[in-house]
mmCIF file of C-alpha atoms in Angstrom:
data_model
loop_
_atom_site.group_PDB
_atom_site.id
_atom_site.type_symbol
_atom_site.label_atom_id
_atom_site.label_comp_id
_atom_site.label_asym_id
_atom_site.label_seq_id
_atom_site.Cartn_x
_atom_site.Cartn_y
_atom_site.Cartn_z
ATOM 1 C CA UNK A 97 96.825 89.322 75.569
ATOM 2 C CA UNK A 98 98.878 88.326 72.425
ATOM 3 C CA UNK A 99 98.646 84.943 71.957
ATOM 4 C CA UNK A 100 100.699 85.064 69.063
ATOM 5 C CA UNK A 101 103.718 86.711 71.399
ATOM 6 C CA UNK A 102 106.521 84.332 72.362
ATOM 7 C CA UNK A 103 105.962 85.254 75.898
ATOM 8 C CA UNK A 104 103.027 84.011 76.206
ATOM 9 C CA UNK A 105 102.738 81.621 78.819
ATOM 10 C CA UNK A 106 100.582 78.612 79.618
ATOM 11 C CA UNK A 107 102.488 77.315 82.441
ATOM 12 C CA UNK A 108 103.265 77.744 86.340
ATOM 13 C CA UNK A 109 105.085 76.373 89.071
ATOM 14 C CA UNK A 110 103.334 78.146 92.239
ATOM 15 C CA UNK A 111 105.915 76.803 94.573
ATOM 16 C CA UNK A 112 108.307 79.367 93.048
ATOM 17 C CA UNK A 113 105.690 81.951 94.378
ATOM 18 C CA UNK A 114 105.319 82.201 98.114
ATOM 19 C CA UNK A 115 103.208 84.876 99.134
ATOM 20 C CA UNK A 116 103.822 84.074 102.823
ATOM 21 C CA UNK A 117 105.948 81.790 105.211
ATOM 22 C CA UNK A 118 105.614 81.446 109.200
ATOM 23 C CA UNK A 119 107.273 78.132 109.363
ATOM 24 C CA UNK A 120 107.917 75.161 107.560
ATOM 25 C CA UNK A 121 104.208 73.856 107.845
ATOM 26 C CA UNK A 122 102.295 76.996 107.492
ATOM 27 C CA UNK A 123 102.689 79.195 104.244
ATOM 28 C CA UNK A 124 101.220 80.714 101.415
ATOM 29 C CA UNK A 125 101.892 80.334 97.813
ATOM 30 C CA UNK A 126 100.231 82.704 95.003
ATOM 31 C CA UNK A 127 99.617 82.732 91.446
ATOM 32 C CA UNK A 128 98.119 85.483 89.859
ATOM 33 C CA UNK A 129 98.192 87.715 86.244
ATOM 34 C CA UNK A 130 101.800 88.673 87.223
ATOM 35 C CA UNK A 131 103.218 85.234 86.948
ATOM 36 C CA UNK A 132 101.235 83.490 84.501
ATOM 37 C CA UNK A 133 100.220 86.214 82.054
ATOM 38 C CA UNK A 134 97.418 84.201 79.939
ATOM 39 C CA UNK A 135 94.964 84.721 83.102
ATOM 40 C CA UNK A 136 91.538 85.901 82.543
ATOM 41 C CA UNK A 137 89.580 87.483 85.101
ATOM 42 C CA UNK A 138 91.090 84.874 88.237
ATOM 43 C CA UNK A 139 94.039 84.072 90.485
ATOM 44 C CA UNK A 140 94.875 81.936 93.834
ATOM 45 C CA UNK A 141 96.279 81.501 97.087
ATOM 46 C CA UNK A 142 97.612 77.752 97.754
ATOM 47 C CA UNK A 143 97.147 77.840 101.946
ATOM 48 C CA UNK A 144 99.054 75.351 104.202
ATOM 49 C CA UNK A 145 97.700 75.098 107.403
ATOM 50 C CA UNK A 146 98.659 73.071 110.699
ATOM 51 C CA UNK A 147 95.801 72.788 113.853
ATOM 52 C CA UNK A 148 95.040 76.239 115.198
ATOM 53 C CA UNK A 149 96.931 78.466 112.771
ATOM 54 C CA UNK A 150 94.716 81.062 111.188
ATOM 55 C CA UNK A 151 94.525 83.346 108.243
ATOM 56 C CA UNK A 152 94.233 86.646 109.829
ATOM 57 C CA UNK A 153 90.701 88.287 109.808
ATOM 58 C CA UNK A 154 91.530 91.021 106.402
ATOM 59 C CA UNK A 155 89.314 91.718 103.558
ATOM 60 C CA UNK A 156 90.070 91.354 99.768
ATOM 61 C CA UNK A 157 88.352 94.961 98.472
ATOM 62 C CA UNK A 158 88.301 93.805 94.344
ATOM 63 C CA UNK A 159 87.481 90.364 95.017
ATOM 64 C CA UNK A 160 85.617 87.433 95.964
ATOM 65 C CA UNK A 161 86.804 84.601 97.444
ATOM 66 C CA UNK A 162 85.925 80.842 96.825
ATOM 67 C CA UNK A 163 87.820 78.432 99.512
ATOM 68 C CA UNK A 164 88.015 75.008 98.414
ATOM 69 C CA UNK A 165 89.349 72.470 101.211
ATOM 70 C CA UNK A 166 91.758 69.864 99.550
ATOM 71 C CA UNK A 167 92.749 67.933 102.610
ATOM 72 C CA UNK A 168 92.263 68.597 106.268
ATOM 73 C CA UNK A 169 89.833 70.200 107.761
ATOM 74 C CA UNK A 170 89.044 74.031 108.438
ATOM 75 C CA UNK A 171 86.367 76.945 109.624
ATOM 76 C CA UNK A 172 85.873 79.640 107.155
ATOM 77 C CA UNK A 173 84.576 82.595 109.046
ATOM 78 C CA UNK A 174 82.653 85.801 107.837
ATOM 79 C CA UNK A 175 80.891 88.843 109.013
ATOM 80 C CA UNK A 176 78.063 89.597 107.182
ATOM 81 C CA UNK A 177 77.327 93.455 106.589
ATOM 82 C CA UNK A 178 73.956 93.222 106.087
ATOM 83 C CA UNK A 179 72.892 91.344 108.381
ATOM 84 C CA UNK A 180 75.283 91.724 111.112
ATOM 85 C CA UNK A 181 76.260 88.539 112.397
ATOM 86 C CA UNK A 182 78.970 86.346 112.655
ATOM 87 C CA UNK A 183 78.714 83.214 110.164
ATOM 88 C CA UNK A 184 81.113 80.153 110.819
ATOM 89 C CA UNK A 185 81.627 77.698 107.664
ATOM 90 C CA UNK A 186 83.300 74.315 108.626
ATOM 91 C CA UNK A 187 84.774 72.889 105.308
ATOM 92 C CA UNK A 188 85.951 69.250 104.692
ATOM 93 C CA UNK A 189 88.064 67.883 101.863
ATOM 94 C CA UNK A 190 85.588 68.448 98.192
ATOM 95 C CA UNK A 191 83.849 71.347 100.267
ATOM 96 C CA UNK A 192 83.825 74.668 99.836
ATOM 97 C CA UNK A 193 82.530 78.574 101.595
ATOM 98 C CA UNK A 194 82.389 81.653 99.575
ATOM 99 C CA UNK A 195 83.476 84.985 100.571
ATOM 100 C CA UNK A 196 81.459 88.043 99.001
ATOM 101 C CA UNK A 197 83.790 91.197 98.319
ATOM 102 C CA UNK A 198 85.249 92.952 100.573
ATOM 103 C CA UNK A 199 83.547 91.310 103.309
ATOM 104 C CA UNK A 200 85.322 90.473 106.886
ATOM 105 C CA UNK A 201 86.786 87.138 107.136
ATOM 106 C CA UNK A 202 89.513 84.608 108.294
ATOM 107 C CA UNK A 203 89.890 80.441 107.671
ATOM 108 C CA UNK A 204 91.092 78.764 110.781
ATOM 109 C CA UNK A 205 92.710 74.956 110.784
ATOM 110 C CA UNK A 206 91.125 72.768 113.036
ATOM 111 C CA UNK A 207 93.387 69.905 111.880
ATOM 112 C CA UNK A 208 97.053 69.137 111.007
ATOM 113 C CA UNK A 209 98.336 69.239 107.346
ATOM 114 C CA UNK A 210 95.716 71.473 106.313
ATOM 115 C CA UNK A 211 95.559 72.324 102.659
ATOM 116 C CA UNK A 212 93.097 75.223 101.071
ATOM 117 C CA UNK A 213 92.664 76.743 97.522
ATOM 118 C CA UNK A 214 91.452 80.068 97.298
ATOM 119 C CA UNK A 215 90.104 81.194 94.227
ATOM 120 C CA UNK A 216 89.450 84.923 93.579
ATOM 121 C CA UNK A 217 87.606 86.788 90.339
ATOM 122 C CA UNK A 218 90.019 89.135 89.708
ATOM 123 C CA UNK A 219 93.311 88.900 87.975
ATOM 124 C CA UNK A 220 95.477 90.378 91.202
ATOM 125 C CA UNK A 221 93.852 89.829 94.789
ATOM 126 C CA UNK A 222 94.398 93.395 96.545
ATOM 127 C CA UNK A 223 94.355 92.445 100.635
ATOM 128 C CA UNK A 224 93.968 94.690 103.801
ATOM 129 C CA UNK A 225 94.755 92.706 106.737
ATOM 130 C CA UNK A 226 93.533 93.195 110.211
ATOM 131 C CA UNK A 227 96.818 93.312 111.662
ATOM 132 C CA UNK A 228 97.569 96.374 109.796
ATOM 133 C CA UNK A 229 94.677 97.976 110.952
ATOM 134 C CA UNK A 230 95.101 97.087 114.321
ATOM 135 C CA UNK A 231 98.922 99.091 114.530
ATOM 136 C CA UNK A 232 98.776 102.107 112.297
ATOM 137 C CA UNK A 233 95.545 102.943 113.981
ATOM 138 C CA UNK A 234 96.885 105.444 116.885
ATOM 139 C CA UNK A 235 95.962 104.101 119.990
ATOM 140 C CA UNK A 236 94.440 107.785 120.889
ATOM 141 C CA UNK A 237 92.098 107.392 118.219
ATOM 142 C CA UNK A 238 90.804 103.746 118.681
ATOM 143 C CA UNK A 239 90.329 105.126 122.748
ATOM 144 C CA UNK A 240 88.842 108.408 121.749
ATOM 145 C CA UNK A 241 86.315 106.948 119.253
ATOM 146 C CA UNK A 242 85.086 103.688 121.357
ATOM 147 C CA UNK A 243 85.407 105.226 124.641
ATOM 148 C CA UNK A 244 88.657 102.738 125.546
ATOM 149 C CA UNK A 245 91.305 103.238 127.664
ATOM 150 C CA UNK A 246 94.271 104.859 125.785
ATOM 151 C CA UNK A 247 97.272 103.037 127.954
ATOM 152 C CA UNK A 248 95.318 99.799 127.706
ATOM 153 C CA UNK A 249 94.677 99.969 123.867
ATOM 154 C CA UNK A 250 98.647 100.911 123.206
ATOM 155 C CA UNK A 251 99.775 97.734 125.512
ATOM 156 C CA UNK A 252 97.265 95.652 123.681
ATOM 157 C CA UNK A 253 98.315 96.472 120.233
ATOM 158 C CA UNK A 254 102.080 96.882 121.467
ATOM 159 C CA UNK A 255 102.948 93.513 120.324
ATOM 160 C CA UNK A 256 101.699 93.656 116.750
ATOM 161 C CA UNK A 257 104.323 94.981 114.776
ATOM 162 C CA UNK A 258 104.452 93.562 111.647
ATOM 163 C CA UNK A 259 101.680 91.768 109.583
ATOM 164 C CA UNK A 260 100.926 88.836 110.735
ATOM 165 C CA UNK A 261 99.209 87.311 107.577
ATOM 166 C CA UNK A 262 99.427 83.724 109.526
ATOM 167 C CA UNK A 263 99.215 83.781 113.212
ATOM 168 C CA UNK A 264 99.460 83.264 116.069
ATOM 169 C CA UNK A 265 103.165 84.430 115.600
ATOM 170 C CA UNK A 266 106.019 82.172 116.588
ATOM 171 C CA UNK A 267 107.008 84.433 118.963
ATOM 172 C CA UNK A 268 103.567 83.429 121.094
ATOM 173 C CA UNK A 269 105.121 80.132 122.024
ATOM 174 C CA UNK A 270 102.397 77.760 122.974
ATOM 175 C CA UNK A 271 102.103 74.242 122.022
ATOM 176 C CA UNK A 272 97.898 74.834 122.038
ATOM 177 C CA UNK A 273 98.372 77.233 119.214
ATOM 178 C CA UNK A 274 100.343 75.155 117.129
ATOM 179 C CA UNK A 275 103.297 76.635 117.506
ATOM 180 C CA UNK A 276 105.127 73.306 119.254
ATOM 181 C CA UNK A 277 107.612 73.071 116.123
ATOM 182 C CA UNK A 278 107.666 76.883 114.773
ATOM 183 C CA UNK A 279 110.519 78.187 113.064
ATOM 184 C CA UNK A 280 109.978 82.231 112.806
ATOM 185 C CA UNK A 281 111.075 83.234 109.456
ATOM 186 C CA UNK A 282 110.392 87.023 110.835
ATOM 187 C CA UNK A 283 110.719 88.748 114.025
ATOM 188 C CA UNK A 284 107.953 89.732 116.383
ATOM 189 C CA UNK A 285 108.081 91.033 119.506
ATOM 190 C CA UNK A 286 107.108 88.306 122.168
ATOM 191 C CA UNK A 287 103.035 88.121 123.073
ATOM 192 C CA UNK A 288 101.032 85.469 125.015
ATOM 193 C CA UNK A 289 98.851 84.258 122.828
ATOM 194 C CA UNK A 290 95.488 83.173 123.744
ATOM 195 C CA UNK A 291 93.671 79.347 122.199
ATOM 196 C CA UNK A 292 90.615 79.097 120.732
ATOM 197 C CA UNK A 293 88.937 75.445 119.935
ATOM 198 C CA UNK A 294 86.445 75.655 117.371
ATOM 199 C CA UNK A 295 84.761 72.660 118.975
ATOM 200 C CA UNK A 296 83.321 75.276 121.614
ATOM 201 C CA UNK A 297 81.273 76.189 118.656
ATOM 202 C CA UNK A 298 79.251 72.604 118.546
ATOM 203 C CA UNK A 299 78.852 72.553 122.783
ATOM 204 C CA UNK A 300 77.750 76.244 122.903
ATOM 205 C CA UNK A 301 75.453 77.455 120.022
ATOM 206 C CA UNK A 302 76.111 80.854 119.203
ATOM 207 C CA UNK A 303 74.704 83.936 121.332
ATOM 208 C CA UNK A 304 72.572 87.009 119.259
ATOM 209 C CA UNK A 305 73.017 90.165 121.651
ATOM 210 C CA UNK A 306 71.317 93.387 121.135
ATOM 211 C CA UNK A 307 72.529 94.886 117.916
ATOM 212 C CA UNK A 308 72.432 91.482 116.293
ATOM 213 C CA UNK A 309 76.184 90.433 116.071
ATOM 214 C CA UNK A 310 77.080 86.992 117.143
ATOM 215 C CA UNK A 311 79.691 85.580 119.607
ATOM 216 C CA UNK A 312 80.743 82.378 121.095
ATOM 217 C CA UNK A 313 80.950 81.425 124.533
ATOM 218 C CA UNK A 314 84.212 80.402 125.600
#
């Protein structure tokens, strides 16, 4: 970087940035190298969250992440590669969970008005998200390779269509999932959605099975 250039710049508004919007509670804003171009090695993702919304499961391939909970509260999850198991972070406001790269993960709210800063060392995050995987997989190959059945897989995965990014989509109407004042800013094809309470987590400790990953008891 020129410093002496008169385009460098020191300053950004991130609200002039948004990565992502489902609905007027429940967006993403981003800064990286590409908007403010005296950034080192580091960008963000300013997340707005309301009570069951969820950053899709998706990995960040040239980056760490560090989620730091400003208000609200929410569950930073991760599967460890290593070790093969299913590690749930609960973060409070001045707390914060840390994402190795390229590893498996997803935040869910478990609160209203939600409010997360993710930091990442690198000066662009690159993201792969699991919705993505799920529908440009062909259904013949996901049933073919884990022994599934092919018309079940396709009217599974029929409803993804798009990223998701923040889900469930508003298309999945169900006041449970937080969707009881969703606006869709993009169109999905309609899904029932299924809840999930993070609270289960504290009444049932989690289960090992035999090849060591870990699941919850609903």
């Amino acid at each position: 970087m020129d410093f002496t250039s008169p385009s460098v710049q020191y300053f950004y508004d991130l609200s002039q940035n948004q990565f992502f919007k489902k609905d007027r509670r429940n967006y993403i804003n981003s800064l990286s190298v590409n908007q403010l171009n005296t950034l080192g090695n580091v960008s963000l993702l300013d997340i707005f969250l309301s009570k069951s919304n969820v950053v899709e499961p998706h990995t960040h391939q040239n980056a760490s992440e560090l989620v730091y909970c400003i208000s609200g509260a929410a569950v930073v999850s991760l599967i460890n590669p290593f070790t093969k198991k299913l590690v749930n972070i609960p973060i409070t406001p001045g707390q914060v969970a840390n994402v190795p790269q390229g590893w498996w993960h997803y935040e869910i709210a478990t609160v209203d008005n939600t409010h997360l800063l993710a930091i990442f060392d690198a000066p662009v995050p690159e993201f792969i998200p699991g919705s993505d995987l799920l529908r440009l997989t062909p259904a013949d190959i996901l049933a073919h390779t884990y022994c599934l059945d092919e018309a079940k897989v396709q009217e599974t995965l029929a409803p993804i269509t798009e990223t998701v990014v923040i889900g469930p989509p508003c298309s999945c109407n169900n006041v449970q999932n937080g969707n009881e004042n969703c606006v869709p800013t993009q169109q999905y094809n309609q899904g029932q959605c299924n809840t999930y309470d993070y609270t289960m987590t504290q009444q049932h400790p989690p289960q090992v099975i035999g090849n060591g990953w870990q699941y919850h008891q609903r």
